[in-house]
Each structure stands twice: as structure tokens, then as C-alpha cells.
């Protein structure tokens, strides 16, 4: 049903599998955690900082192929994209909701203990 | 070119048959940005991530041009009713 060519090659998919599993918390964002380039990305960085958990950020503005491939990989059209323990968790709105409800804290605590 | 609030509303309406829908243009000069409040029976039994996926899928065409989409509310009619009622109680108090 897609009218554009897929950029998510098997090679890119296996690279992304490795990247999202390389750290417990991985955030694909616009900019870096020290210099976020978008308010939505910044919001998620600040939330993760508040928990004092280690997290890795990857700047999708640096690599157009990565940016397009990730949209297919997660079936999610926008950034930031948060991965916890190798699994796609959500974008900015979902992260904010989960932060407010306590669900994110629970999930991160669980992730840090495993 | 570009996406209008009306286009976003019409795609969401035809795909998700919402009971309540509010689309707000929040673009601050950096391209088409919208925030959405949507209440639909189709969210029944689905987690927030799956609900947001439904909204994204309904806007598949528009998303190619939308700079940012913020889904503020994605509730079932039941949750919406409860929220409305608790808001009323608060304002009466």
C-alpha cells in the first residue's frame, strides 16, 4: 500500500535491532541531549534526565537514511522516538502521559533492575 | 501545498468516526503543526500507543507534510464522559 520505495533494507533493520538493544534506553531525536533542536525532543530529554537513568541519544538530523528507515522500523512517523529495552515505547505525547501516570517510572525501574 | 486544519479534520472524521474532535493549528511559523483531541469508540480496549498509531495511520497522507502532530487526548467515549463529569464537579465546588 506504500507508493514510495522502502529504505528499510535487511541490513539497516539488523543495524537498528543492534542499536536499540545496545542500551536499555535509547532516544532517537532531533539534535543531541546537550543541544536538542526541537521542543518535543527536548521535552523527552528533560523527562529522562529527571529519572537519573543512563540513556543514549542518536541525532536523526545527521543521517537522512536513518531518519526514513526508523519511521518504517517503528511504524511511527515523527521524532523523537523512545526505545526501552529494545522495544518502541512512543513519541513525545505518550512519554509525557506515561511520566504523569507513573507508568514510565515503573518501566524504567524494571529495565534498570534486569 | 501544505495541509490545512480542515483536511486533518476530514481524514480523522472519515477514518475514526469520532464522537468528539478538536484540531488546533499550533504552527509557530515552522510548518504545519497541529494538536488533536479525539474521542472514538475505535480506541476501546487499545493501549495509548495503539491509539496513537490509529491516529497516525488515519493521517498517513497528511503526515508527509505535517511538521509536528501532538495528540493531546485519545480517549474512548466512556473515559471522555468520566473526564467531563469530573471537570464539572470541580467547577461546581
GROMACS .gro file of C-alpha atoms in nm:
model
  207
    1UNK     CA    1   0.000   0.000   0.000
    2UNK     CA    2   0.304   0.226   0.009
    3UNK     CA    3   0.375   0.425  -0.302
    4UNK     CA    4   0.736   0.500  -0.212
    5UNK     CA    5   1.031   0.266  -0.211
    6UNK     CA    6   1.124   0.118   0.124
    7UNK     CA    7   1.454   0.240   0.267
    8UNK     CA    8   1.449  -0.018   0.545
    9UNK     CA    9   1.681  -0.278   0.391
   10UNK     CA   10   1.752  -0.602   0.581
   11UNK     CA   11   2.097  -0.460   0.663
   12UNK     CA   12   1.955  -0.137   0.807
   13UNK     CA   13   1.696  -0.334   1.001
   14UNK     CA   14   1.959  -0.555   1.162
   15UNK     CA   15   2.171  -0.248   1.245
   16UNK     CA   16   1.870  -0.087   1.413
   17UNK     CA   17   1.800  -0.409   1.605
   18UNK     CA   18   2.154  -0.388   1.739
   19UNK     CA   19   2.133  -0.017   1.822
   20UNK     CA   20   1.803  -0.032   2.015
   21UNK     CA   21   1.933  -0.329   2.214
   22UNK     CA   22   2.276  -0.178   2.284
   23UNK     CA   23   2.143   0.033   2.572
   24UNK     CA   24   1.841  -0.002   2.795
   25UNK     CA   25   1.713   0.341   2.698
   26UNK     CA   26   1.771   0.481   2.350
   27UNK     CA   27   1.624   0.806   2.222
   28UNK     CA   28   1.626   0.895   1.854
   29UNK     CA   29   1.587   1.271   1.846
   30UNK     CA   30   1.646   1.597   1.666
   31UNK     CA   31   1.980   1.719   1.797
   32UNK     CA   32   2.170   1.577   2.091
   33UNK     CA   33   2.083   1.555   2.459
   34UNK     CA   34   2.301   1.860   2.525
   35UNK     CA   35   2.168   2.055   2.225
   36UNK     CA   36   1.814   1.945   2.139
   37UNK     CA   37   1.697   2.102   1.811
   38UNK     CA   38   1.325   2.074   1.874
   39UNK     CA   39   1.095   2.132   2.169
   40UNK     CA   40   0.942   1.784   2.150
   41UNK     CA   41   1.284   1.617   2.164
   42UNK     CA   42   1.387   1.846   2.447
   43UNK     CA   43   1.079   1.751   2.650
   44UNK     CA   44   1.169   1.381   2.638
   45UNK     CA   45   1.535   1.452   2.725
   46UNK     CA   46   1.426   1.652   3.032
   47UNK     CA   47   1.190   1.374   3.144
   48UNK     CA   48   1.464   1.110   3.111
   49UNK     CA   49   1.710   1.336   3.297
   50UNK     CA   50   1.465   1.372   3.584
   51UNK     CA   51   1.483   0.996   3.646
   52UNK     CA   52   1.862   0.995   3.662
   53UNK     CA   53   1.884   0.692   3.435
   54UNK     CA   54   2.158   0.646   3.176
   55UNK     CA   55   2.029   0.692   2.822
   56UNK     CA   56   2.179   0.711   2.477
   57UNK     CA   57   2.064   0.969   2.222
   58UNK     CA   58   2.105   0.950   1.846
   59UNK     CA   59   2.069   1.258   1.628
   60UNK     CA   60   1.847   1.173   1.330
   61UNK     CA   61   1.917   1.510   1.166
   62UNK     CA   62   2.268   1.381   1.090
   63UNK     CA   63   2.152   1.091   0.875
   64UNK     CA   64   1.857   1.107   0.636
   65UNK     CA   65   1.862   0.733   0.565
   66UNK     CA   66   1.846   0.655   0.935
   67UNK     CA   67   1.562   0.904   0.975
   68UNK     CA   68   1.350   0.748   0.698
   69UNK     CA   69   1.441   0.390   0.794
   70UNK     CA   70   1.339   0.443   1.157
   71UNK     CA   71   0.994   0.564   1.057
   72UNK     CA   72   0.937   0.227   0.892
   73UNK     CA   73   1.114   0.030   1.163
   74UNK     CA   74   0.886   0.161   1.437
   75UNK     CA   75   0.582   0.241   1.218
   76UNK     CA   76   0.591   0.584   1.371
   77UNK     CA   77   0.601   0.894   1.152
   78UNK     CA   78   0.764   1.152   1.379
   79UNK     CA   79   1.054   1.219   1.618
   80UNK     CA   80   1.154   1.186   1.897
   81UNK     CA   81   1.121   0.807   1.929
   82UNK     CA   82   1.191   0.641   2.262
   83UNK     CA   83   1.304   0.280   2.292
   84UNK     CA   84   1.317   0.096   2.624
   85UNK     CA   85   1.482  -0.246   2.641
   86UNK     CA   86   1.478  -0.279   2.265
   87UNK     CA   87   1.111  -0.202   2.233
   88UNK     CA   88   0.947   0.107   2.088
   89UNK     CA   89   0.775   0.296   2.367
   90UNK     CA   90   0.635   0.603   2.195
   91UNK     CA   91   0.683   0.963   2.092
   92UNK     CA   92   0.667   1.281   2.298
   93UNK     CA   93   0.295   1.278   2.390
   94UNK     CA   94   0.300   0.915   2.503
   95UNK     CA   95   0.616   0.971   2.708
   96UNK     CA   96   0.461   1.277   2.878
   97UNK     CA   97   0.141   1.084   2.959
   98UNK     CA   98   0.339   0.787   3.096
   99UNK     CA   99   0.553   1.027   3.300
  100UNK     CA  100   0.244   1.181   3.459
  101UNK     CA  101   0.078   0.847   3.531
  102UNK     CA  102   0.389   0.690   3.683
  103UNK     CA  103   0.396   0.418   3.418
  104UNK     CA  104   0.729   0.539   3.280
  105UNK     CA  105   0.897   0.533   3.619
  106UNK     CA  106   0.777   0.180   3.676
  107UNK     CA  107   0.902   0.067   3.338
  108UNK     CA  108   1.241   0.234   3.379
  109UNK     CA  109   1.290   0.090   3.727
  110UNK     CA  110   1.214  -0.253   3.590
  111UNK     CA  111   1.452  -0.200   3.298
  112UNK     CA  112   1.734  -0.087   3.526
  113UNK     CA  113   1.699  -0.392   3.750
  114UNK     CA  114   1.717  -0.652   3.476
  115UNK     CA  115   0.053   2.290  -0.100
  116UNK     CA  116   0.053   2.224   0.270
  117UNK     CA  117  -0.200   2.072   0.498
  118UNK     CA  118  -0.498   2.256   0.639
  119UNK     CA  119  -0.680   2.202   0.966
  120UNK     CA  120  -0.988   2.109   0.761
  121UNK     CA  121  -0.801   1.830   0.581
  122UNK     CA  122  -0.679   1.687   0.911
  123UNK     CA  123  -1.033   1.703   1.049
  124UNK     CA  124  -1.188   1.537   0.747
  125UNK     CA  125  -0.938   1.247   0.739
  126UNK     CA  126  -0.980   1.182   1.111
  127UNK     CA  127  -1.359   1.203   1.083
  128UNK     CA  128  -1.387   0.957   0.796
  129UNK     CA  129  -1.139   0.708   0.943
  130UNK     CA  130  -1.215   0.713   1.313
  131UNK     CA  131  -1.578   0.836   1.333
  132UNK     CA  132  -1.502   1.047   1.640
  133UNK     CA  133  -1.760   1.142   1.898
  134UNK     CA  134  -1.555   1.449   1.980
  135UNK     CA  135  -1.281   1.602   1.768
  136UNK     CA  136  -1.080   1.915   1.814
  137UNK     CA  137  -0.794   2.002   1.583
  138UNK     CA  138  -0.585   2.307   1.667
  139UNK     CA  139  -0.330   2.469   1.441
  140UNK     CA  140  -0.022   2.519   1.658
  141UNK     CA  141   0.227   2.606   1.386
  142UNK     CA  142   0.454   2.876   1.508
  143UNK     CA  143   0.596   2.960   1.168
  144UNK     CA  144   0.794   2.637   1.128
  145UNK     CA  145   0.545   2.449   0.911
  146UNK     CA  146   0.218   2.268   0.955
  147UNK     CA  147   0.177   2.168   1.319
  148UNK     CA  148  -0.143   2.050   1.479
  149UNK     CA  149  -0.265   1.931   1.812
  150UNK     CA  150  -0.552   1.685   1.828
  151UNK     CA  151  -0.813   1.586   2.083
  152UNK     CA  152  -1.009   1.287   1.971
  153UNK     CA  153  -1.271   1.060   2.127
  154UNK     CA  154  -1.363   0.745   1.938
  155UNK     CA  155  -1.517   0.406   2.004
  156UNK     CA  156  -1.237   0.255   1.799
  157UNK     CA  157  -0.995   0.320   2.090
  158UNK     CA  158  -1.186   0.073   2.307
  159UNK     CA  159  -0.953  -0.194   2.450
  160UNK     CA  160  -0.641  -0.037   2.300
  161UNK     CA  161  -0.331   0.097   2.474
  162UNK     CA  162  -0.224   0.456   2.423
  163UNK     CA  163   0.048   0.356   2.175
  164UNK     CA  164  -0.203   0.165   1.962
  165UNK     CA  165  -0.450   0.455   1.978
  166UNK     CA  166  -0.184   0.698   1.859
  167UNK     CA  167  -0.093   0.455   1.582
  168UNK     CA  168  -0.455   0.463   1.463
  169UNK     CA  169  -0.447   0.843   1.451
  170UNK     CA  170  -0.114   0.843   1.265
  171UNK     CA  171  -0.247   0.585   1.018
  172UNK     CA  172  -0.561   0.790   0.953
  173UNK     CA  173  -0.336   1.083   0.863
  174UNK     CA  174  -0.086   0.882   0.660
  175UNK     CA  175  -0.105   1.114   0.358
  176UNK     CA  176  -0.106   1.435   0.560
  177UNK     CA  177   0.186   1.320   0.779
  178UNK     CA  178   0.419   1.353   0.482
  179UNK     CA  179   0.373   1.728   0.508
  180UNK     CA  180   0.294   1.776   0.873
  181UNK     CA  181   0.587   1.908   1.074
  182UNK     CA  182   0.452   1.808   1.412
  183UNK     CA  183   0.142   1.636   1.541
  184UNK     CA  184   0.062   1.639   1.909
  185UNK     CA  185  -0.210   1.401   2.022
  186UNK     CA  186  -0.330   1.561   2.344
  187UNK     CA  187  -0.627   1.337   2.406
  188UNK     CA  188  -0.715   0.995   2.261
  189UNK     CA  189  -0.999   0.860   2.472
  190UNK     CA  190  -1.289   0.620   2.450
  191UNK     CA  191  -1.639   0.772   2.486
  192UNK     CA  192  -1.655   0.619   2.835
  193UNK     CA  193  -1.330   0.784   2.951
  194UNK     CA  194  -1.435   1.112   2.793
  195UNK     CA  195  -1.767   1.111   2.977
  196UNK     CA  196  -1.591   1.046   3.307
  197UNK     CA  197  -1.345   1.325   3.245
  198UNK     CA  198  -1.624   1.571   3.155
  199UNK     CA  199  -1.814   1.479   3.471
  200UNK     CA  200  -1.514   1.518   3.699
  201UNK     CA  201  -1.438   1.856   3.538
  202UNK     CA  202  -1.795   1.968   3.609
  203UNK     CA  203  -1.779   1.860   3.971
  204UNK     CA  204  -1.460   2.059   4.012
  205UNK     CA  205  -1.604   2.376   3.865
  206UNK     CA  206  -1.912   2.347   4.085
  207UNK     CA  207  -1.707   2.304   4.400
   0.00000   0.00000   0.00000
